[in-house]
XYZ file of C-alpha atoms in Angstrom:
212
model
C -6.571 -45.083 2.393
C -5.914 -43.575 5.278
C -2.240 -44.839 6.221
C -1.686 -42.104 8.771
C -3.836 -40.574 10.996
C -4.292 -37.039 11.247
C -3.876 -35.877 14.463
C -4.397 -32.727 16.089
C -1.039 -31.678 17.869
C -0.339 -29.003 20.225
C 2.927 -27.055 19.580
C 3.795 -26.753 23.119
C 4.078 -30.587 23.216
C 7.059 -30.136 20.704
C 8.732 -27.372 22.534
C 6.854 -25.086 19.938
C 4.911 -21.719 20.199
C 1.540 -21.463 17.808
C 3.063 -18.447 16.661
C 6.154 -20.131 14.918
C 4.237 -22.461 13.224
C 1.829 -20.269 10.858
C 2.013 -21.266 7.462
C 0.911 -20.180 4.327
C -0.188 -21.504 1.143
C -3.394 -20.695 -1.155
C -5.911 -21.857 1.241
C -4.666 -19.434 4.091
C -6.973 -16.687 4.706
C -6.533 -12.809 5.591
C -5.701 -12.905 9.371
C -2.325 -15.361 8.434
C -1.039 -13.430 5.718
C -1.806 -10.147 8.046
C -0.719 -11.851 11.062
C 2.962 -12.560 9.069
C 3.788 -9.009 7.744
C 2.648 -7.634 11.833
C 4.906 -10.407 13.679
C 8.078 -9.944 11.218
C 7.566 -6.596 9.509
C 5.743 -4.657 12.190
C 3.402 -3.714 9.541
C 0.018 -3.491 10.464
C -2.798 -3.942 7.490
C -6.613 -2.273 7.781
C -9.303 -5.135 7.375
C -10.413 -3.642 3.595
C -6.533 -4.390 2.336
C -6.042 -7.518 4.574
C -8.603 -8.741 2.481
C -7.217 -7.477 -0.740
C -3.868 -8.708 -0.220
C -4.593 -12.183 0.525
C -6.053 -12.563 -2.755
C -2.435 -11.869 -4.123
C -0.841 -14.121 -1.959
C -3.113 -16.858 -2.509
C -2.967 -16.477 -6.053
C 1.447 -16.550 -5.974
C 0.503 -20.100 -3.643
C -1.399 -21.153 -6.360
C 0.849 -20.577 -9.299
C 3.678 -22.010 -7.038
C 2.107 -24.573 -6.216
C 3.045 -24.326 -2.323
C 3.955 -22.351 0.813
C 4.365 -18.992 0.825
C 7.367 -17.557 3.182
C 7.661 -14.567 5.456
C 10.186 -13.001 2.854
C 7.796 -13.772 -0.338
C 5.071 -12.091 1.289
C 6.736 -8.614 2.623
C 8.072 -8.958 -1.398
C 4.743 -9.515 -2.603
C 3.259 -6.386 -0.661
C 6.656 -4.062 -1.489
C 6.240 -4.915 -5.356
C 1.888 -4.811 -5.740
C 1.687 -1.441 -3.024
C 5.060 0.371 -1.630
C 6.971 0.287 -5.069
C 7.140 3.784 -6.035
C 7.990 4.923 -9.704
C 10.315 7.699 -9.853
C 7.797 9.900 -12.408
C 5.811 9.911 -8.880
C 8.305 10.081 -6.132
C 6.931 12.572 -3.673
C 9.391 15.651 -3.487
C 7.886 18.019 -1.265
C 4.797 19.921 -0.163
C 3.551 22.653 1.717
C -0.032 23.306 3.106
C -1.679 26.044 4.272
C -4.966 25.979 6.406
C -7.318 29.113 6.244
C -11.296 29.276 7.124
C -11.373 27.691 3.466
C -10.023 24.605 3.749
C -6.691 23.740 3.156
C -4.275 24.912 0.291
C -1.967 22.459 -0.896
C 1.127 22.321 -2.924
C 3.335 19.630 -3.863
C 6.393 18.702 -5.989
C 7.156 15.208 -7.576
C 9.208 13.567 -9.789
C 12.739 13.565 -11.172
C 14.686 15.406 -8.956
C 15.836 17.830 -11.578
C 12.810 18.327 -13.143
C 9.780 17.876 -10.694
C 6.077 18.196 -11.625
C 4.759 21.099 -9.294
C 0.889 20.708 -8.601
C -1.639 23.326 -6.707
C -5.392 22.304 -5.297
C -7.563 23.541 -2.123
C -10.107 21.015 -0.451
C -11.117 20.813 2.858
C -8.315 18.670 3.665
C -4.516 17.817 2.939
C -5.913 14.295 0.941
C -9.018 16.522 -0.625
C -6.785 19.200 -2.144
C -3.957 17.194 -3.770
C -6.604 15.096 -5.036
C -8.311 18.603 -6.763
C -5.157 19.170 -8.676
C -4.770 15.817 -9.485
C -7.840 15.392 -11.047
C -7.499 18.814 -12.895
C -3.997 18.021 -14.536
C -4.617 14.455 -15.519
C -8.464 14.605 -16.443
C -9.180 11.861 -13.901
C -12.119 11.587 -11.463
C -11.173 10.661 -7.823
C -12.626 9.483 -5.099
C -10.705 7.918 -2.007
C -12.708 4.613 -1.242
C -10.538 3.788 2.248
C -7.865 5.670 4.003
C -5.838 4.412 7.136
C -2.778 5.419 8.887
C -0.626 3.623 11.431
C 2.406 4.360 13.179
C 4.846 1.781 12.893
C 7.358 0.034 15.974
C 10.188 0.829 17.419
C 13.695 -0.041 14.968
C 12.222 0.372 11.588
C 13.834 3.126 8.897
C 10.052 5.039 9.115
C 7.884 5.721 11.323
C 4.373 6.062 9.482
C 2.607 4.005 7.060
C -0.405 5.082 4.903
C -2.565 3.112 3.112
C -5.397 3.914 0.784
C -7.514 3.119 -2.039
C -9.340 5.278 -4.542
C -11.422 4.996 -7.963
C -10.198 6.656 -10.198
C -12.508 6.690 -13.298
C -14.503 3.783 -11.752
C -11.465 1.724 -11.474
C -10.504 0.922 -8.041
C -6.553 1.380 -7.471
C -4.643 0.765 -4.075
C -1.312 1.433 -3.109
C 0.627 1.966 0.118
C 3.735 4.217 0.995
C 6.119 4.521 3.909
C 7.321 7.858 5.730
C 9.035 9.633 8.651
C 5.891 10.850 9.178
C 2.013 10.217 8.155
C 1.535 12.961 5.942
C 4.122 12.246 3.415
C 3.206 8.525 3.844
C -0.259 9.787 3.071
C 0.389 11.784 0.118
C 2.789 9.633 -1.688
C 0.401 6.586 -1.177
C -1.946 9.052 -2.881
C 0.639 9.652 -5.475
C 1.272 5.809 -6.352
C -2.650 4.987 -6.788
C -3.531 7.791 -9.027
C -0.307 6.410 -10.874
C -2.251 3.251 -11.670
C -4.577 5.135 -13.763
C -2.504 8.481 -15.163
C 0.369 6.241 -16.073
C -2.177 4.410 -18.967
C -3.324 7.715 -20.826
C 0.144 10.538 -20.777
C 3.411 9.275 -20.431
C 3.978 10.609 -17.429
C 3.163 13.786 -14.732
C 5.413 15.612 -17.336
C 3.835 14.910 -20.520
C 0.162 15.971 -18.557
C 1.529 19.319 -17.449
C 3.168 20.227 -20.680
C -0.039 18.943 -22.462
C -2.195 21.060 -20.073
C 0.004 23.847 -20.594
C -0.446 24.103 -24.564
């Protein structure tokens, strides 16, 4: 039995705006989650990541049985996509292009003992992916890739989002950096780490094994 009628209310009738009353729960779609990230943190997500991340937020809302605030959404995005593990932290990179493509050299991992890989491909991502494939014995294919310039007032200037298929498993990651190349390479490393760490104890273990 309804005790109170459900009536639509225009937020302007209450001196508010629609943007201020967006609320996220387990029934919210990808648009609401993406809107909150862009509104509060200037983070724009590609459509494929909007769909994927909205499911992460929905699961969290279902477990908590309530609404998800903006801070929680950002925390979930950081922990699921942006978190960088020290053994996979990009240190430096060097790219050279010639008539045959791009030769890439990347250094990543602990500052006192980084891992260095070299590879070749038609572009930077393909070159680094080739080096990772050989070193960690994984089959890599880039399923989706997007990069964005961030708004003023942020500590980073670029956001890169990538989804790869590694040994038949889909892995997604994102990265923030001062330039798009650094963000892209870090996102690739973070995505590969999700599979590589299951097979070896870390990048150094893989390179030492290859050297043996």
